[in-house]
Short mmCIF file of C-alpha atoms and ligand atoms in Angstrom, two decimals:
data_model
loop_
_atom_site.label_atom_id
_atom_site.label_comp_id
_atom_site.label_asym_id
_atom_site.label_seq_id
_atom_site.Cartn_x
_atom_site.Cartn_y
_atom_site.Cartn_z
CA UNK A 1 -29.67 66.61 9.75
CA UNK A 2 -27.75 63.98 10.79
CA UNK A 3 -28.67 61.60 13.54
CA UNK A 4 -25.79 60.07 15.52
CA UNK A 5 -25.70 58.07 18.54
CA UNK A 6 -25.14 54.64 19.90
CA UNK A 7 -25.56 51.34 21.66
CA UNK A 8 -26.86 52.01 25.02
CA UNK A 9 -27.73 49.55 27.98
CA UNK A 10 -30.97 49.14 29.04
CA UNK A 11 -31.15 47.69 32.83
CA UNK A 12 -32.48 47.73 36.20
CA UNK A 13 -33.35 49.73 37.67
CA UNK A 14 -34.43 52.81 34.90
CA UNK A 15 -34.36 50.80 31.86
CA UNK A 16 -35.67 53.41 29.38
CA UNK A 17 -35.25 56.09 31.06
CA UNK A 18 -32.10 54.88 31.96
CA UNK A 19 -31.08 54.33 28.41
CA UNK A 20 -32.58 57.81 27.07
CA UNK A 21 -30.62 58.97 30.02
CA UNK A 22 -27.24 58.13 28.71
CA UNK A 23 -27.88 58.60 25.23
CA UNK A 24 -28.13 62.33 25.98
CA UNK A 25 -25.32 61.90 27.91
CA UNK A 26 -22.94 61.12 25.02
CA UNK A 27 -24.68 63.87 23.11
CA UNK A 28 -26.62 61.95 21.13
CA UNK A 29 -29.56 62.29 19.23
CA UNK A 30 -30.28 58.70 18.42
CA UNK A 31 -29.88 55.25 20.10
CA UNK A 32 -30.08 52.06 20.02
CA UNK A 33 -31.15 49.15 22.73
CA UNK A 34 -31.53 45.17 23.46
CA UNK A 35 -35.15 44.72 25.10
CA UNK A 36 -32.80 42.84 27.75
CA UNK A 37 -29.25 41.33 27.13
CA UNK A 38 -27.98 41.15 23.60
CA UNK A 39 -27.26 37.38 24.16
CA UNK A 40 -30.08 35.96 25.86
CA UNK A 41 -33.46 36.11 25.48
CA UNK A 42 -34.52 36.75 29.06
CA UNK A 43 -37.09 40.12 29.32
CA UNK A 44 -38.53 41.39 32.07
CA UNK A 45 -41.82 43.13 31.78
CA UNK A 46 -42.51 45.99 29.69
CA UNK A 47 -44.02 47.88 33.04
CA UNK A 48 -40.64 47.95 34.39
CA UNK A 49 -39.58 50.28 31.47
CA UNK A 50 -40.37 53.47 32.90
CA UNK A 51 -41.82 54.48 29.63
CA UNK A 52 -43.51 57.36 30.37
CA UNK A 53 -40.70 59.05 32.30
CA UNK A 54 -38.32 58.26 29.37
CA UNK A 55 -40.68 60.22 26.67
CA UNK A 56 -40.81 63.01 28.89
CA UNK A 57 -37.33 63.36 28.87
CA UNK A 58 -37.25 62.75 24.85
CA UNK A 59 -39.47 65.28 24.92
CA UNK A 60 -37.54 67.83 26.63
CA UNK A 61 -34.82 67.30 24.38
CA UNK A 62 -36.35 67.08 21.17
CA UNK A 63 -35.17 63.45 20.87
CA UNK A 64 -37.48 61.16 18.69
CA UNK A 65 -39.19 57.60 18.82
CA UNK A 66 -38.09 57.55 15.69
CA UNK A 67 -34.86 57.29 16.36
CA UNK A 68 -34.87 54.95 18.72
CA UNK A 69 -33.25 51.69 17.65
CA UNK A 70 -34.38 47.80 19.10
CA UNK A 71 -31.99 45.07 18.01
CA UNK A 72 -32.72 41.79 18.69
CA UNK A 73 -30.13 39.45 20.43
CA UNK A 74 -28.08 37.72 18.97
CA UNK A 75 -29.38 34.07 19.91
CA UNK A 76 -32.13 34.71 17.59
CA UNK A 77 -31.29 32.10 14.30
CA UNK A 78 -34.32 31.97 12.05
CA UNK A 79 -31.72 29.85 9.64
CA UNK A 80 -31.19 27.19 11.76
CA UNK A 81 -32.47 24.01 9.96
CA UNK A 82 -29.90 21.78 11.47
CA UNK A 83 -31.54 22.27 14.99
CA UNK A 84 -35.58 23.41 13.89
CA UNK A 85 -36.54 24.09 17.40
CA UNK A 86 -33.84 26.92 17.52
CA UNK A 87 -35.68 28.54 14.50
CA UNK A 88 -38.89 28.16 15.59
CA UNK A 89 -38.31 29.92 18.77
CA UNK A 90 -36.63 32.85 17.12
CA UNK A 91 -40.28 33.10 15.52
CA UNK A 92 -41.51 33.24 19.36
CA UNK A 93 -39.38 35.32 20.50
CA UNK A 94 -39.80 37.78 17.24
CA UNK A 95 -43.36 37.93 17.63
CA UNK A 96 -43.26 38.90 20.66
CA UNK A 97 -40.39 41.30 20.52
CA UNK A 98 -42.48 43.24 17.62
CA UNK A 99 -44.93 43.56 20.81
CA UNK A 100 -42.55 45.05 22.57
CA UNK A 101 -41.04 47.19 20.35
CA UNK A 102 -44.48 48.57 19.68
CA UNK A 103 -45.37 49.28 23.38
CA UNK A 104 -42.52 50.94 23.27
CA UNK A 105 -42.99 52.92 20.29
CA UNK A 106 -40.00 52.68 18.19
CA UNK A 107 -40.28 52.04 14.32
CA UNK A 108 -37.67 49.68 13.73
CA UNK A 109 -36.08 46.08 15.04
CA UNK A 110 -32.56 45.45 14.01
CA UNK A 111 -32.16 41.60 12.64
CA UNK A 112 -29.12 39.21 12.31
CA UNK A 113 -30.61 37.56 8.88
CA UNK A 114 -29.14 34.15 10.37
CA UNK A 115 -26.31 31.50 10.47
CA UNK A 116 -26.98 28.51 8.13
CA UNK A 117 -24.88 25.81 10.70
CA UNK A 118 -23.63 24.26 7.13
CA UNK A 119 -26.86 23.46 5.70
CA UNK A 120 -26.24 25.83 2.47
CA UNK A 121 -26.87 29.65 1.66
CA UNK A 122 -29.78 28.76 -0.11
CA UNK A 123 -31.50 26.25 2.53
CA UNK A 124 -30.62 29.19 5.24
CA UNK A 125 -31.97 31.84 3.30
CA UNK A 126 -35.17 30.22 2.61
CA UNK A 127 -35.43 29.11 6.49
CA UNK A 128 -34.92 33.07 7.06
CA UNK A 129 -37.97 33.97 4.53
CA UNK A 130 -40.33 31.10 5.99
CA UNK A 131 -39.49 32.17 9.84
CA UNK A 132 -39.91 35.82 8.73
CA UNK A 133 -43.10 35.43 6.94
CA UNK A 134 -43.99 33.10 9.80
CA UNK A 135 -43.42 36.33 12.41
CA UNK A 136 -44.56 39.45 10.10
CA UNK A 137 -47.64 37.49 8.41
CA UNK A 138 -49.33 37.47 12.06
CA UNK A 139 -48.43 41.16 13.15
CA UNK A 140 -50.27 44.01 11.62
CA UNK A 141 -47.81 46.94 12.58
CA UNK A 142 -45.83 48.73 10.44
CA UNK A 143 -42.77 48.23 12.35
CA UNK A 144 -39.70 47.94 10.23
CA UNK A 145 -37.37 44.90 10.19
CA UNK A 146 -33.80 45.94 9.67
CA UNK A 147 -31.86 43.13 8.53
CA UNK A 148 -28.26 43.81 8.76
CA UNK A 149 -25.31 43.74 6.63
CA UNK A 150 -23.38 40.33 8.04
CA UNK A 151 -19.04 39.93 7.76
CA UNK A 152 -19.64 36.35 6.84
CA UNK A 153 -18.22 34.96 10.04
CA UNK A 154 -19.04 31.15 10.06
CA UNK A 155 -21.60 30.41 7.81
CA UNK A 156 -23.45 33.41 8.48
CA UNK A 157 -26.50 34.11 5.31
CA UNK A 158 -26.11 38.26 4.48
CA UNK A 159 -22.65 38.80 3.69
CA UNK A 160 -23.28 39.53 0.06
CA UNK A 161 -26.37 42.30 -0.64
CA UNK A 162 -27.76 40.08 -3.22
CA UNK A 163 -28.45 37.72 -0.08
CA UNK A 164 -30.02 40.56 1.37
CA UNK A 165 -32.10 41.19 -1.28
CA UNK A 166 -33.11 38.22 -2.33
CA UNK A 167 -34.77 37.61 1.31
CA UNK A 168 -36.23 40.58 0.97
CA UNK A 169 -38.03 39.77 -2.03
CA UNK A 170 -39.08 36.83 -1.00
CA UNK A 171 -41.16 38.34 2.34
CA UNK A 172 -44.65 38.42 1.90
CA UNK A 173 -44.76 42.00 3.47
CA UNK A 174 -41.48 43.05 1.52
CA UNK A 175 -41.72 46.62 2.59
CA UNK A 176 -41.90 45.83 6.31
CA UNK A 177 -38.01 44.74 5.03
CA UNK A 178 -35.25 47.25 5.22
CA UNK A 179 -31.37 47.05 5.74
CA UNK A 180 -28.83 47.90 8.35
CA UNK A 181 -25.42 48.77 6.99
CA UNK A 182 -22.27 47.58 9.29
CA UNK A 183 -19.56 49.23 8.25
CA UNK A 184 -16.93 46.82 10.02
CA UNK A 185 -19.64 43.92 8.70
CA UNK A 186 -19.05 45.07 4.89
CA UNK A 187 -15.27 45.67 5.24
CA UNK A 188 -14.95 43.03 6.96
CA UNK A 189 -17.23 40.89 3.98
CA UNK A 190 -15.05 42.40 1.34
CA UNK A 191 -16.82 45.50 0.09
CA UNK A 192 -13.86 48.35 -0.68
CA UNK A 193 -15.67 50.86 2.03
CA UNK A 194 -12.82 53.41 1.10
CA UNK A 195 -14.70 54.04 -1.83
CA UNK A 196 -17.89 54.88 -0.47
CA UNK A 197 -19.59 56.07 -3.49
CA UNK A 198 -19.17 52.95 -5.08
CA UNK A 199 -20.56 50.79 -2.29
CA UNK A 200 -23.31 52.70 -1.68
CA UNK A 201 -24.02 52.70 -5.90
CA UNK A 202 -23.71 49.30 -5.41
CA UNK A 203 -26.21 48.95 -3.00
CA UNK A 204 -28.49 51.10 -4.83
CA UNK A 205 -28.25 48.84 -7.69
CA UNK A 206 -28.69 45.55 -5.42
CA UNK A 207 -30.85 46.76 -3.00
CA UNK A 208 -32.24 50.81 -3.79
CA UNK A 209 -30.76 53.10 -1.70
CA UNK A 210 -34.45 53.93 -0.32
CA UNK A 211 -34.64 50.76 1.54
CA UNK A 212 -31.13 51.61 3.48
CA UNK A 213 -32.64 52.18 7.08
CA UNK A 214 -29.71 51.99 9.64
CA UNK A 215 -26.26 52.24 9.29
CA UNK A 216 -23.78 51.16 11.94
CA UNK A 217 -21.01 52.81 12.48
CA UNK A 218 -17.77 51.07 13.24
CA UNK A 219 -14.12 50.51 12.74
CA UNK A 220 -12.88 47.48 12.28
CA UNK A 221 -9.82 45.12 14.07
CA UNK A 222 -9.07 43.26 10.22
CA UNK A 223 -8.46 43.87 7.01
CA UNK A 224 -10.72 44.16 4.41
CA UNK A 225 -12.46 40.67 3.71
CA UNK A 226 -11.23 39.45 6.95
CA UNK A 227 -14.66 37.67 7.62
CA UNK A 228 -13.99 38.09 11.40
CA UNK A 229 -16.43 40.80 12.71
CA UNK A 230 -14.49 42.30 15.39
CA UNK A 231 -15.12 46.08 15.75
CA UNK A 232 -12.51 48.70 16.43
CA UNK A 233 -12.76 52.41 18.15
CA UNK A 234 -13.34 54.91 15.34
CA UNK A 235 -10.13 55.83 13.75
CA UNK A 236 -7.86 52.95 15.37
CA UNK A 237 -8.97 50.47 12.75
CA UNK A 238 -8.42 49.07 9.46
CA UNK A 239 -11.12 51.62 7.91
CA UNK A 240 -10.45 54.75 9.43
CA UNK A 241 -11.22 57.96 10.60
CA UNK A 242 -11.79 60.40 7.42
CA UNK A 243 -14.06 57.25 6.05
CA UNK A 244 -16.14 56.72 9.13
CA UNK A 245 -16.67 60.35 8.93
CA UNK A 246 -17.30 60.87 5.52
CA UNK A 247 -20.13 58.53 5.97
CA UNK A 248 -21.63 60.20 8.55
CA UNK A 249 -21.75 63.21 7.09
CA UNK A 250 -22.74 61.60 3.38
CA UNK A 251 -25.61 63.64 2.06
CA UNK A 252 -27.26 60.82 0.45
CA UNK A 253 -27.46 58.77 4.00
CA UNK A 254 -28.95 62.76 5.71
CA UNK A 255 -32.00 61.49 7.90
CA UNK A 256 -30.80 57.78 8.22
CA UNK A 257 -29.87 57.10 11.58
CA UNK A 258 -26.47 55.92 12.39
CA UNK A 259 -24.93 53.92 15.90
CA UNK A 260 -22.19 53.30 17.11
CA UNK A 261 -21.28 49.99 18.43
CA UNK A 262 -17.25 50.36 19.19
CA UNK A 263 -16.25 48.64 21.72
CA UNK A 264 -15.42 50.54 25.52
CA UNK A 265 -12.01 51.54 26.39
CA UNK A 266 -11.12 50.75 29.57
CA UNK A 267 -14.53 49.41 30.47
CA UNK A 268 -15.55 53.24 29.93
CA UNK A 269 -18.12 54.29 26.99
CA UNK A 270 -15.97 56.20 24.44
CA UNK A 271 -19.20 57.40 22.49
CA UNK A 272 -19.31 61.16 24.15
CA UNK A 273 -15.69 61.23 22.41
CA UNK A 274 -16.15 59.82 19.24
CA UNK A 275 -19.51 61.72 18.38
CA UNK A 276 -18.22 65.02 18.81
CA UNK A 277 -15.00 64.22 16.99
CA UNK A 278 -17.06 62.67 14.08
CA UNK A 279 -19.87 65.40 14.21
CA UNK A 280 -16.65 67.96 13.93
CA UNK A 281 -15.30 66.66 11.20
CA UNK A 282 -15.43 68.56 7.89
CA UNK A 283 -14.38 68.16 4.44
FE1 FE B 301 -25.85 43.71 14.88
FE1 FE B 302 -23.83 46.07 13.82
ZN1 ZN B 303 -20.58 43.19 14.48
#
């Protein structure tokens, strides 16, 4: 089965059911939401959520929790050592976001691993660990943390899947660990995406395949190892249509959910459009 949908907004005055709303709009089947705006760290109450109304709806249409996607904004820098007090409140917020993504009932939190402001890959990765240990060693759900592939923009830590794993491993509650893929993120980081086999082999090797939880799906504005992380409409990028949808319909990523995160055309959606031309795509 595959499971195919894409950034929605959550906002006043539905929220949930607003986002659930829209999601089944586009034809989706999945989704994926901010808690509140991607780049701030303002929430209102989960009350406001109209939670129950939303999960009637999902019920209706068969959609599940499961596929129901939090990311956390973008703000959040758990590598920060230059400036402590910023990684110390992504550890607030995170805790409390877990909360939240529990009321709501999803499975799994979307995570940039970090930017390491110049301190070093290895002082930013261990800041990650310690501020992710510091967050999961105090919550007892089983909620997943996805962290996802990075482009290497700046000195962003997660680039390179040994990164990734090497966080990982480092987690007290490892499993509670699992990965996004970006697909504009690894193009843009280098990876040869056009052979798909091979990255995902490679992944496999660095990573195992079973802890692949999310993939994003994306085209990209730059050339392979561009480090820029700018994403394109499917098709009108640098990766390109028949890859995008080869991925989608890869049998070894069946039953991962995948979102879309291409940017609006004419400050209109184009998700409705681009599922249906990925989900009709065949070999
Ligand atoms: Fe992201
Ligand atoms: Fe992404
Ligand atoms: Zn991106």
């Amino acid at each position: 089965m595959i499971y195919l949908g894409s950034h929605v907004s959550m906002k006043a005055p539905d929220y949930m059911l607003g986002s659930i709303k829209e999601a089944l709009s586009y034809g989706s089947n999945a989704c994926m939401i901010y808690t509140g705006a991607p780049q701030n760290s303002k929430r209102v109450p989960i009350e406001k959520f109209k939670l129950l109304q939303a999960k009637e709806l999902m019920k209706a249409n068969g959609f599940s929790m499961d596929r129901v996607i939090v990311h956390a904004p973008y703000i959040i820098n758990l590598a920060n050592s230059v400036k402590p007090e910023t990684a110390q409140f992504g550890i607030e917020f995170l805790t409390e976001e877990l909360k939240r993504v529990a009321q709501i009932g999803a499975k799994m939190l979307v995570l940039h691993p970090g930017a390491h402001m110049k301190a070093g890959i290895d002082i930013g990765s261990q800041w990650i660990i310690n501020g992710l240990n510091a967050v999961l060693d105090q919550d007892e759900s089983d909620i997943v943390i996805a962290l996802e592939t990075m482009a290497g923009k700046g000195s962003e830590v997660g680039s390179q899947f040994e990164e990734l794993a090497y966080i990982k491993e480092h987690v007290h509650k490892s499993d509670r660990i699992k990965i996004c893929l970006d697909t504009c993120h690894v193009h843009d980081a280098g990876y040869n995406i056009q052979d798909f086999d091979q990255l995902l082999e490679t992944f496999d090797q660095v990573l195992g395949l079973q802890n692949l939880a999310v993939v994003h799906v994306n085209d990209s504005k730059n050339v392979k190892g561009a480090h820029k992380d700018r994403h394109e409409n499917i098709g009108k990028g640098h990766i390109g249509f028949e890859t995008l949808a080869r991925i989608v319909h890869h049998p070894k990523l069946d039953d991962i959910t995948k979102i879309l995160e291409t940017p609006y055309i004419e400050n209109k959606p184009p998700y409705k459009e681009e599922i249906e031309r990925l989900l009709a795509w065949s070999e």
